[in-house]
Amino acid sequence: MNILELKDVSMTYGTVKALQHIDLTVGQGEWLAIMGPSGSGKTTMMNIVGCMDKASDGSVVLDGQELSKLPPRGLTAIRRDKIGLIFQQFHLVPYLTALENVVIAQYYHSMPDEDEALEALRSVGLGERARHLPSQLSGGEQQRVCIARALINCPKLILADEPTGNLDEANEKLVLEILHRLHGSGSTIIVVTHSPDVGSHADRVIVLEHGKIARTTTGALLHKSA
Amino acid sequence: MKKRLVFANMILRSLTRRRSRMLAALMAIAIGSTVLSGMLTIYLDIPRQLGREFRSYGANLVLVPAGESGIMSMDDVEEAAEYLPPDKLVGVTPYRYESLGINRQPCTTAGVRFAQVAKTSPYWRVDGSWPERSNEIMIGSDIARFTGITPGTQARISGHTRDMKPFAVDMTVSGVVGTGGAEESVVFVELSTLEAMMGAGGQVNLVEISVEGSQRELEEMAGEIGANVPGVAPRLVKRIAGSEATVLGKLRSLVFLVTAVVMGLILICVATTMMTVVMERRREIGLKKAIGAESSAIIGEFIAEGAALGLAGGLAGAVSGFFFAQLISVNVFNRSVAFDYIAVPAALAAAVLVTVLACLPPVKKAADIEPAVVLRGE
Ligand SMILES: Nc1ncnc2c1ncn2[C@@H]1O[C@H](COP(=O)(O)OP(=O)(O)OP(=O)(O)O)[C@@H](O)[C@H]1O
Ligand SMILES: [Mg+2]
């Protein structure tokens, strides 16, 4: 079964054609990597799949729901219920502690549960730093808080836009370990990355160029060529 | 319940962990609220202040005899006085008029209580001094001119008692009265002294009363006296009671205007500050939306922050507002202001209302922020 189907999806910003006639299906439990040069439309695609932007053209079906027909409220609901977002810049609410940042994701979703949030932080190795403010955490630690937050509501689809872009090797390894764990437990993962190393962990890799899918390959092949 | 706790915690953290930014908004609200509650205190206190001020223009209520007789008994007057609120009563002066002579010149003589006259007619200009002993009298400036009597000299009061027995008494003229009115051709004697001369007492022709109160309150007092004390007929001194009401109205609308302007200024100031805050927090708002917050949740959070700011600023302002009012009152009215408890909740409510109102346009803007700003890293 497919969790995501893009048919003839285009996105234009004024005169900029960020995405052109994209066809893509992602199966349940698949790990997909999106690669490509800067400006090729990777983030644009994540925004559309993540229900943060509407495609100018084409159809996007996420978990059986056609996104282009949904009102903003409906998009918010899908974002909340089905998607876990991880960003390149470790976006955290600056005045809330690590724990509070995870708790608000529960709060917007349904019911806050501090124990569960603490458990999520422990699972990314941050049990001891739960009461720290983002400014008191390292970049890698902040990214792991973001991951804990993305996972807290058990999303069907995890979207990560360059999750390791600002991390050193050790932290990159930690994050990849977490993604592997999630993948192992059946989550669908879409990762945008510039690093072939990160891309090689995926089941399938697509390469975008000028808003089009230029190539499709597998993580294993990518690894060999790298 | 748990959700509300998380909400409250989030608002509290947002306000306390971003202190420097919030302090600016808080200052604006507190200063506005200070002016507001100060003005309100004065607004509420103006009638009292002005009432006192206006009492220096003389009596605003007089009692005249009800029937044709032209006289009323002091018993009735005292009964009537019971209907006047003691804490607002400035003075009650009975007048008894007799036709007597001074140094053989015929003159109208009024028996009064000097201690009370000083209160009901504070505008009298006295050359010399007010009488202090029973053998001291005061004369109008016209009479002084006719007779050539000067303050501190002797004058002979003569006439006939009620039993038509002639009498003549030497008195000391302690002062000469100038008012610009009829008082200038009258001789004033302490009432009890006049009663002793005439051999009859307990009756007066006119009573002047100075009492604090709005025109409506005065009308109520007059109504009660008229209804309950048949011997006397109360009359309002319209000129004074009326102009008091006019000036009061004008002053109040002035204060009202200033308050409205101040409210407008806080509105703009808070709205600008909140606008900056919203711009600074675009990412945070986008982030919250990206992780599933509805626009309504964002709106709720910003309004709650605004309300909390308004409450804190309003509270600070309500307290300092009293001192502000005190400062104004002492400088303008030369007296301290009465603390009105109503001013505190009123200033608080106004501060919260204005702050929330000022937050609405920025909040609308916040609700419109797209979650996509987060991934683009704008
Ligand atoms: N809001 C926008 N308005 C106008 N143009 C935009 C907007 N967002 C993206 N673009 C344009 O769309 C194209 C694709 O941008 P996108 O952010 O998807 O690239 P990307 O592949 O994520 O690049 P990078 O690797 O640098 O993050 C670019 O040419 C960009 O300038
Ligand atoms: Mg990008």
XYZ file of C-alpha atoms and ligand atoms in Angstrom:
636
model
C 0.000 0.000 0.000
C 1.217 3.498 -0.814
C 1.216 6.163 1.786
C 2.026 8.931 -0.667
C 1.148 9.474 -4.329
C 2.179 12.531 -6.339
C 0.700 12.820 -9.824
C 1.865 15.501 -12.223
C 2.686 17.886 -9.386
C 4.027 21.316 -10.281
C 4.872 24.297 -8.143
C 5.567 27.769 -9.421
C 6.576 30.817 -7.437
C 5.799 33.685 -9.769
C 7.988 32.797 -12.722
C 10.161 30.291 -10.886
C 9.191 26.717 -11.687
C 10.329 25.044 -8.461
C 8.738 21.685 -9.334
C 7.651 20.463 -12.769
C 5.354 17.520 -13.441
C 6.531 15.286 -10.640
C 5.187 11.724 -10.411
C 6.171 9.825 -7.310
C 4.779 7.104 -5.074
C 6.128 6.164 -1.689
C 5.163 2.864 -0.099
C 4.277 2.304 3.526
C 7.444 1.679 5.521
C 9.735 2.892 2.772
C 12.797 5.061 3.421
C 13.186 7.569 0.617
C 16.033 10.028 0.177
C 15.705 13.160 -1.960
C 18.942 14.561 -3.236
C 19.957 17.163 -5.767
C 21.721 20.490 -6.091
C 20.733 23.597 -4.277
C 17.590 25.189 -5.669
C 16.427 21.990 -7.308
C 13.128 21.976 -5.394
C 13.752 19.584 -2.505
C 12.401 21.839 0.220
C 9.499 22.809 -2.014
C 8.593 19.160 -2.284
C 8.832 18.689 1.473
C 6.587 21.683 2.024
C 3.948 20.220 -0.261
C 4.154 16.712 1.139
C 4.249 18.104 4.659
C 0.979 19.979 4.084
C 2.634 23.343 4.628
C 2.107 24.544 1.107
C -0.304 23.634 -1.667
C 0.963 22.528 -5.066
C 0.040 24.899 -7.908
C -0.955 21.940 -10.020
C -1.415 18.176 -9.815
C -2.686 15.825 -7.178
C -1.123 14.768 -3.887
C -2.708 11.886 -2.012
C -1.407 11.304 1.513
C -2.696 8.246 3.370
C -5.770 8.174 1.157
C -6.556 11.894 1.382
C -6.356 14.276 -1.550
C -4.520 17.322 -0.198
C -5.382 19.879 -2.859
C -9.063 19.713 -1.912
C -8.474 20.322 1.789
C -9.019 23.689 3.484
C -6.162 25.082 5.637
C -7.703 23.565 8.759
C -7.719 20.150 7.160
C -4.041 20.536 6.253
C -3.243 21.489 9.830
C -5.028 18.388 11.042
C -3.039 16.125 8.721
C 0.218 17.804 9.695
C -0.658 17.234 13.306
C -1.927 13.685 13.044
C 0.165 12.028 10.355
C 3.438 13.877 9.945
C 6.537 14.292 12.032
C 8.809 17.130 10.873
C 12.545 17.400 11.390
C 14.347 20.475 10.076
C 17.870 21.389 9.149
C 17.942 24.276 11.549
C 16.978 22.850 14.871
C 13.711 24.686 15.283
C 12.698 24.796 18.895
C 10.604 27.308 20.797
C 13.426 29.274 22.424
C 11.712 30.032 25.712
C 10.623 26.461 26.416
C 12.794 23.676 27.825
C 13.534 20.527 25.839
C 10.758 18.737 27.678
C 8.292 21.596 27.225
C 9.086 21.669 23.508
C 8.115 18.031 23.228
C 5.064 18.499 25.435
C 3.597 21.269 23.248
C 3.596 18.886 20.284
C 1.430 16.561 22.365
C -0.595 19.551 23.502
C -1.424 20.663 19.956
C -2.072 17.050 18.950
C -4.197 15.781 21.809
C -3.270 15.348 25.448
C 0.031 16.380 27.020
C 1.748 13.540 28.859
C 4.991 14.520 30.534
C 6.119 10.955 31.248
C 5.724 9.992 27.637
C 7.596 13.123 26.532
C 10.412 12.356 28.948
C 10.563 8.814 27.611
C 10.864 10.176 24.057
C 13.760 12.388 25.155
C 15.430 9.381 26.815
C 15.060 7.423 23.596
C 17.175 10.044 21.826
C 19.629 10.066 24.716
C 18.530 13.343 26.293
C 16.893 12.154 29.513
C 19.368 14.193 31.545
C 18.892 17.401 29.599
C 15.106 17.560 29.607
C 14.974 20.752 31.720
C 17.476 22.691 29.618
C 16.537 25.572 27.351
C 17.504 25.247 23.651
C 20.203 27.890 24.204
C 21.784 25.565 26.756
C 21.924 22.626 24.329
C 24.417 21.834 21.565
C 23.279 21.712 17.945
C 23.220 17.916 17.941
C 21.232 17.866 21.151
C 18.766 20.389 19.773
C 18.295 18.269 16.664
C 17.605 15.250 18.816
C 14.982 17.247 20.731
C 13.375 18.042 17.363
C 13.382 14.360 16.529
C 11.841 13.443 19.868
C 9.180 16.047 19.198
C 8.573 14.774 15.659
C 8.077 11.251 16.972
C 5.988 11.946 20.023
C 2.621 11.597 18.306
C 3.589 8.424 16.412
C 3.357 9.918 12.895
C 2.864 7.668 9.885
C 5.259 9.759 7.827
C 8.497 11.335 8.999
C 9.839 14.220 6.912
C 13.385 15.372 7.512
C 14.866 18.282 5.554
C 18.623 17.985 5.855
C 18.427 16.626 9.397
C 22.178 16.223 9.640
C 23.169 19.303 7.626
C 24.467 21.186 10.630
C 25.790 18.251 12.625
C 29.226 16.756 13.130
C 29.903 13.122 12.298
C 29.216 11.767 15.755
C 25.845 13.514 15.924
C 25.026 12.542 12.354
C 25.582 8.935 13.361
C 23.285 9.328 16.357
C 20.517 10.786 14.217
C 20.877 8.082 11.577
C 20.679 5.450 14.300
C 17.406 6.914 15.457
C 16.074 6.965 11.902
C 17.075 3.350 11.472
C 15.252 2.443 14.645
C 12.138 4.187 13.364
C 12.440 2.557 9.996
C 12.799 -0.770 11.714
C 9.565 -0.196 13.600
C 7.688 0.463 10.340
C 7.714 4.249 9.939
C 7.835 5.791 6.503
C 10.738 8.224 6.196
C 11.518 10.874 3.600
C 14.905 12.542 4.050
C 16.290 15.452 2.071
C 20.041 15.432 2.101
C 23.122 16.646 0.286
C 25.235 13.918 1.785
C 25.560 10.692 -0.228
C 26.550 9.097 3.034
C 23.167 9.895 4.562
C 21.380 9.099 1.306
C 22.960 5.652 1.179
C 20.892 4.550 4.174
C 17.675 4.920 2.181
C 15.816 2.154 0.333
C 15.421 4.422 -2.659
C 17.014 7.715 -3.702
C 15.582 10.254 -6.110
C 17.692 13.056 -7.498
C 15.991 16.333 -8.360
C 17.344 18.736 -10.933
C 15.579 21.914 -11.992
C 12.373 20.747 -10.375
C 12.313 17.388 -12.160
C 13.247 13.895 -11.089
C 16.460 13.336 -12.943
C 17.383 9.904 -11.627
C 16.164 7.209 -9.312
C 18.550 4.807 -7.644
C 18.868 2.788 -4.437
C 20.796 3.637 -1.335
C 23.030 0.649 -1.801
C 24.005 1.677 -5.341
C 24.589 5.208 -4.210
C 26.914 3.875 -1.556
C 28.952 2.026 -4.102
C 29.257 4.950 -6.443
C 30.175 7.295 -3.590
C -7.139 20.518 32.940
C -3.699 19.263 32.018
C -3.941 21.070 28.705
C -4.714 24.305 30.449
C -1.652 23.828 32.638
C 0.577 23.434 29.589
C -1.052 26.518 28.064
C -0.542 28.592 31.209
C 3.051 27.411 31.485
C 3.727 28.331 27.876
C 2.318 31.848 28.333
C 4.228 32.338 31.570
C 7.504 31.166 30.022
C 6.990 33.307 26.969
C 6.567 36.355 29.187
C 9.266 35.631 31.755
C 11.969 34.155 29.542
C 11.704 36.935 26.999
C 11.764 39.566 29.689
C 13.552 42.436 27.979
C 11.119 42.473 25.055
C 8.076 42.189 27.244
C 9.340 44.891 29.556
C 8.929 47.484 26.809
C 5.308 46.555 26.260
C 4.750 46.356 29.988
C 6.149 49.849 30.494
C 3.848 51.283 27.850
C 0.835 49.646 29.437
C 1.841 50.587 32.972
C 2.390 54.233 32.061
C -0.888 54.385 30.176
C -2.666 52.690 33.005
C -1.110 55.117 35.489
C -2.512 58.080 33.598
C -5.790 56.281 33.158
C -6.354 55.339 36.771
C -5.064 58.732 37.886
C -7.482 60.501 35.616
C -10.259 58.208 36.701
C -9.569 58.883 40.365
C -9.683 62.592 39.664
C -12.754 62.169 37.486
C -14.530 60.468 40.354
C -13.197 62.963 42.860
C -13.938 66.127 40.889
C -17.452 66.626 42.276
C -16.061 66.549 45.786
C -13.118 68.800 44.940
C -15.221 71.226 43.004
C -18.034 71.084 45.525
C -15.640 72.357 48.193
C -14.292 74.915 45.785
C -17.752 76.152 44.904
C -18.850 76.515 48.487
C -16.660 79.622 48.598
C -19.227 81.271 46.336
C -21.774 81.281 49.137
C -25.092 79.740 49.992
C -26.735 77.457 47.481
C -29.885 76.748 49.451
C -32.073 79.194 51.411
C -35.010 78.658 53.706
C -37.793 81.265 53.703
C -40.962 81.307 55.804
C -43.695 79.183 54.281
C -46.757 81.278 55.060
C -47.582 84.965 54.738
C -46.204 85.776 58.187
C -42.682 86.477 56.931
C -41.125 84.731 59.884
C -40.286 81.165 60.841
C -39.387 79.617 64.145
C -35.842 78.516 64.928
C -37.323 75.172 65.960
C -38.490 74.626 62.397
C -35.116 75.706 61.053
C -33.310 73.283 63.324
C -35.686 70.539 62.264
C -35.049 71.365 58.616
C -31.290 71.237 59.205
C -31.646 67.624 60.292
C -32.429 66.726 56.689
C -29.035 67.945 55.531
C -26.191 65.411 55.514
C -23.857 66.547 58.331
C -20.692 65.510 56.483
C -21.563 67.730 53.538
C -22.969 70.668 55.450
C -20.681 73.678 55.291
C -22.740 76.201 57.223
C -26.244 77.320 58.218
C -26.838 81.051 58.879
C -30.114 82.375 60.177
C -30.985 86.019 59.434
C -33.362 88.101 61.502
C -34.103 91.546 60.106
C -35.177 94.559 62.224
C -35.525 98.240 61.433
C -33.290 100.042 63.919
C -31.059 103.051 63.914
C -27.309 103.515 64.077
C -26.092 106.832 65.401
C -29.696 108.019 64.844
C -29.657 107.067 61.147
C -32.353 104.499 60.278
C -30.932 101.228 59.072
C -31.774 97.619 58.417
C -30.205 95.456 61.076
C -29.625 91.756 60.648
C -29.172 89.342 63.496
C -26.773 86.594 62.398
C -24.378 84.038 63.791
C -21.010 85.391 62.727
C -19.257 82.055 63.052
C -21.678 80.628 60.486
C -21.656 83.650 58.187
C -17.944 83.153 57.723
C -18.768 79.710 56.345
C -21.826 80.457 54.218
C -20.465 83.744 52.852
C -16.708 83.248 52.664
C -16.507 85.866 49.937
C -17.241 88.770 52.314
C -14.423 91.249 52.351
C -14.021 92.490 55.873
C -12.144 95.671 56.660
C -11.182 95.267 60.308
C -12.071 91.968 61.888
C -15.000 89.618 62.432
C -16.866 90.286 65.729
C -15.821 88.016 68.547
C -17.681 89.409 71.553
C -21.440 89.918 71.957
C -21.054 93.723 72.025
C -19.220 93.805 68.722
C -21.008 94.401 65.427
C -20.180 94.656 61.746
C -21.569 97.261 59.302
C -21.966 97.384 55.544
C -19.586 99.642 53.644
C -22.456 101.940 52.459
C -23.442 102.583 56.052
C -19.832 103.180 56.975
C -19.648 105.792 54.237
C -22.909 107.558 55.315
C -22.144 107.648 58.972
C -18.382 107.953 58.849
C -17.990 105.091 61.285
C -14.623 103.321 61.039
C -13.623 99.901 62.307
C -12.737 99.837 65.991
C -14.980 102.766 66.965
C -18.189 102.922 69.006
C -21.695 103.228 67.509
C -25.067 103.584 69.168
C -27.792 101.169 68.102
C -31.289 102.392 68.972
C -34.842 101.281 68.428
C -37.934 99.874 70.089
C -38.405 96.476 71.649
C -41.316 94.237 70.708
C -43.208 95.799 73.646
C -42.534 99.245 72.114
C -40.066 100.259 74.795
C -37.271 102.418 73.423
C -33.672 101.293 73.892
C -30.206 102.423 72.916
C -27.010 100.374 73.232
C -23.401 101.329 72.548
C -21.589 98.724 70.496
C -18.062 98.368 69.065
C -17.829 98.208 65.275
C -15.168 95.516 64.690
C -15.323 95.454 60.891
C -16.806 96.915 57.709
C -18.263 94.498 55.127
C -17.949 94.860 51.379
C -19.694 92.423 49.057
C -20.840 94.485 46.100
C -24.395 93.574 47.096
C -27.231 94.457 49.484
C -25.123 93.479 52.512
C -23.321 96.841 52.193
C -26.332 98.711 53.583
C -27.011 96.431 56.522
C -25.831 96.453 60.111
C -24.921 92.972 61.388
C -25.377 92.028 65.042
C -24.932 88.638 66.672
C -28.397 87.034 66.668
C -28.531 86.420 70.418
C -27.564 90.062 71.072
C -30.302 91.293 68.756
C -32.821 88.978 70.431
C -31.847 90.403 73.825
C -32.302 93.986 72.535
C -35.698 93.193 71.040
C -36.840 91.201 74.032
C -38.031 88.375 71.846
C -36.279 85.386 70.238
C -36.610 82.118 68.446
C -37.756 83.605 65.164
C -35.919 84.408 61.934
C -36.765 85.752 58.464
C -34.288 83.870 56.298
C -31.782 81.059 56.574
C -28.811 80.687 54.225
C -27.366 77.241 53.831
C -24.172 76.134 52.159
C -24.058 72.413 51.528
C -22.040 70.232 49.147
C -23.956 68.313 46.569
C -24.927 68.073 42.948
C -27.943 69.958 41.723
C -29.968 66.767 41.968
C -28.883 66.087 45.529
C -29.733 69.648 46.445
C -33.155 69.299 44.886
C -33.683 66.119 46.863
C -32.703 67.820 50.128
C -34.997 70.751 49.365
C -37.800 68.366 48.507
C -37.496 66.514 51.783
C -37.408 69.681 53.839
C -40.400 71.088 51.988
C -42.362 67.895 52.532
C -41.498 67.360 56.184
C -41.136 70.804 57.719
C -44.305 72.760 56.935
C -43.127 76.031 58.478
C -40.290 76.609 56.027
C -40.010 76.801 52.259
C -36.629 75.744 50.804
C -35.328 77.465 47.658
C -32.254 76.575 45.602
C -29.951 79.416 44.703
C -30.165 78.464 41.032
C -27.361 80.629 39.761
C -24.781 78.917 41.925
C -26.118 75.383 41.879
C -26.546 75.612 38.102
C -23.116 76.980 37.226
C -21.557 74.411 39.525
C -23.179 71.716 37.424
C -21.978 73.325 34.188
C -18.374 73.682 35.297
C -18.461 70.156 36.652
C -19.710 68.847 33.341
C -17.031 70.731 31.420
C -14.214 69.570 33.662
C -15.405 66.000 33.503
C -15.584 66.004 29.754
C -12.078 67.463 29.645
C -10.767 64.651 31.821
C -12.730 62.204 29.718
C -11.128 63.568 26.564
C -7.614 63.346 27.979
C -8.319 59.793 29.084
C -9.580 58.867 25.633
C -6.441 60.305 24.026
C -4.247 58.388 26.458
C -6.148 55.204 25.715
C -5.584 55.771 22.018
C -1.868 56.289 22.616
C -1.505 53.072 24.607
C -3.432 51.299 21.909
C -0.970 52.429 19.266
C 2.058 51.848 21.470
C 1.064 48.346 22.495
C -0.018 47.472 18.970
C 3.379 48.561 17.620
C 5.256 46.621 20.269
C 3.156 43.540 19.668
C 3.648 43.916 15.942
C 7.421 43.845 16.467
C 7.026 40.881 18.765
C 5.015 39.012 16.154
C 7.577 39.764 13.441
C 10.355 38.518 15.682
C 8.439 35.400 16.444
C 7.498 34.458 12.889
C 9.641 31.353 13.039
C 8.255 30.291 16.350
C 4.699 30.785 15.089
C 5.479 28.919 11.853
C 7.060 26.172 13.892
C 4.053 25.807 16.147
C 1.836 25.617 13.117
C 4.156 23.119 11.456
C 3.863 20.811 14.438
C 0.104 21.036 14.306
C -1.127 24.212 16.031
C -4.364 25.601 14.621
C -4.507 29.328 13.868
C -7.024 29.608 16.672
C -4.480 28.154 19.112
C -1.908 30.768 18.060
C -4.503 33.521 18.409
C -5.432 32.228 21.848
C -1.811 32.253 22.959
C -1.134 35.791 21.814
C -4.345 37.109 23.316
C -3.540 35.392 26.588
C -0.083 36.977 26.541
C -1.682 40.332 25.839
C -4.199 39.888 28.627
C -1.473 38.857 31.058
C 0.592 41.898 30.068
C -2.458 44.113 30.430
C -3.178 42.682 33.850
C 0.376 43.159 35.091
C 0.716 46.631 33.561
C -2.758 47.586 34.732
C -2.014 46.518 38.277
C 1.209 48.507 38.404
C -0.572 51.458 36.803
C -3.558 51.332 39.154
C -1.253 51.718 42.140
C 0.973 54.438 40.729
C -2.105 56.096 39.252
C -3.318 56.952 42.713
C -0.098 58.793 43.457
C -0.322 60.492 40.088
C -3.842 61.663 40.956
C -2.605 62.805 44.341
C 0.114 64.868 42.674
C -2.356 66.539 40.318
C -4.929 67.108 43.010
C -2.457 68.713 45.375
C -1.192 70.995 42.620
C -4.526 71.934 41.090
C -7.040 71.779 43.924
C -4.676 72.192 46.837
C -6.089 69.196 48.610
C -5.513 65.479 48.683
C -7.566 63.167 46.562
C -9.932 60.561 47.965
C -9.033 57.000 47.004
C -11.849 55.395 45.104
C -11.691 51.602 45.083
C -13.634 51.525 41.843
C -10.606 53.047 40.075
C -8.512 49.885 40.565
C -10.750 47.309 38.870
C -11.753 49.917 36.293
C -8.128 50.706 35.366
C -7.322 46.995 35.336
C -10.236 46.161 33.091
C -9.414 49.048 30.772
C -5.726 48.064 30.594
C -6.578 44.460 29.758
C -9.194 45.497 27.250
C -6.976 48.027 25.503
C -3.994 45.675 25.421
C -6.027 42.817 24.006
C -7.576 45.199 21.501
C -4.134 46.446 20.505
C -3.004 42.847 20.086
C -5.722 42.006 17.613
C -4.120 43.328 14.400
C -0.699 41.755 15.163
C -2.390 38.550 16.256
C -4.317 38.437 13.011
C -0.978 38.748 11.275
C 0.479 35.966 13.410
C -2.393 33.675 12.542
C -1.704 34.249 8.856
C 1.945 33.214 9.026
C 2.568 30.150 6.860
C 4.186 27.127 8.457
C 6.381 26.849 5.372
C 8.613 29.673 6.689
C 10.151 27.101 8.974
C 11.580 24.812 6.319
C 12.701 27.718 4.160
C 14.570 29.027 7.147
C 13.629 32.622 6.415
N 8.645 31.337 -1.403
C 9.322 31.345 -2.556
N 9.175 32.348 -3.436
C 9.831 32.358 -4.603
N 10.685 31.423 -4.975
C 10.898 30.379 -4.161
C 10.228 30.292 -2.891
N 10.635 29.148 -2.298
C 11.505 28.575 -3.143
N 11.671 29.315 -4.238
C 12.510 28.971 -5.387
O 12.194 27.667 -5.773
C 13.365 26.973 -6.145
C 13.452 25.695 -5.346
O 13.720 26.040 -3.999
P 13.913 24.978 -2.841
O 13.947 25.711 -1.557
O 12.883 23.941 -2.991
O 15.334 24.396 -3.187
P 16.153 23.273 -2.415
O 16.324 22.151 -3.348
O 15.553 23.009 -1.105
O 17.571 23.996 -2.245
P 18.622 23.884 -1.022
O 19.362 22.649 -1.223
O 19.496 25.082 -1.228
O 17.845 23.912 0.244
C 14.524 27.922 -5.945
O 14.866 28.487 -7.185
C 13.965 28.972 -5.012
O 14.582 30.206 -5.286
Mg 16.158 23.227 0.945
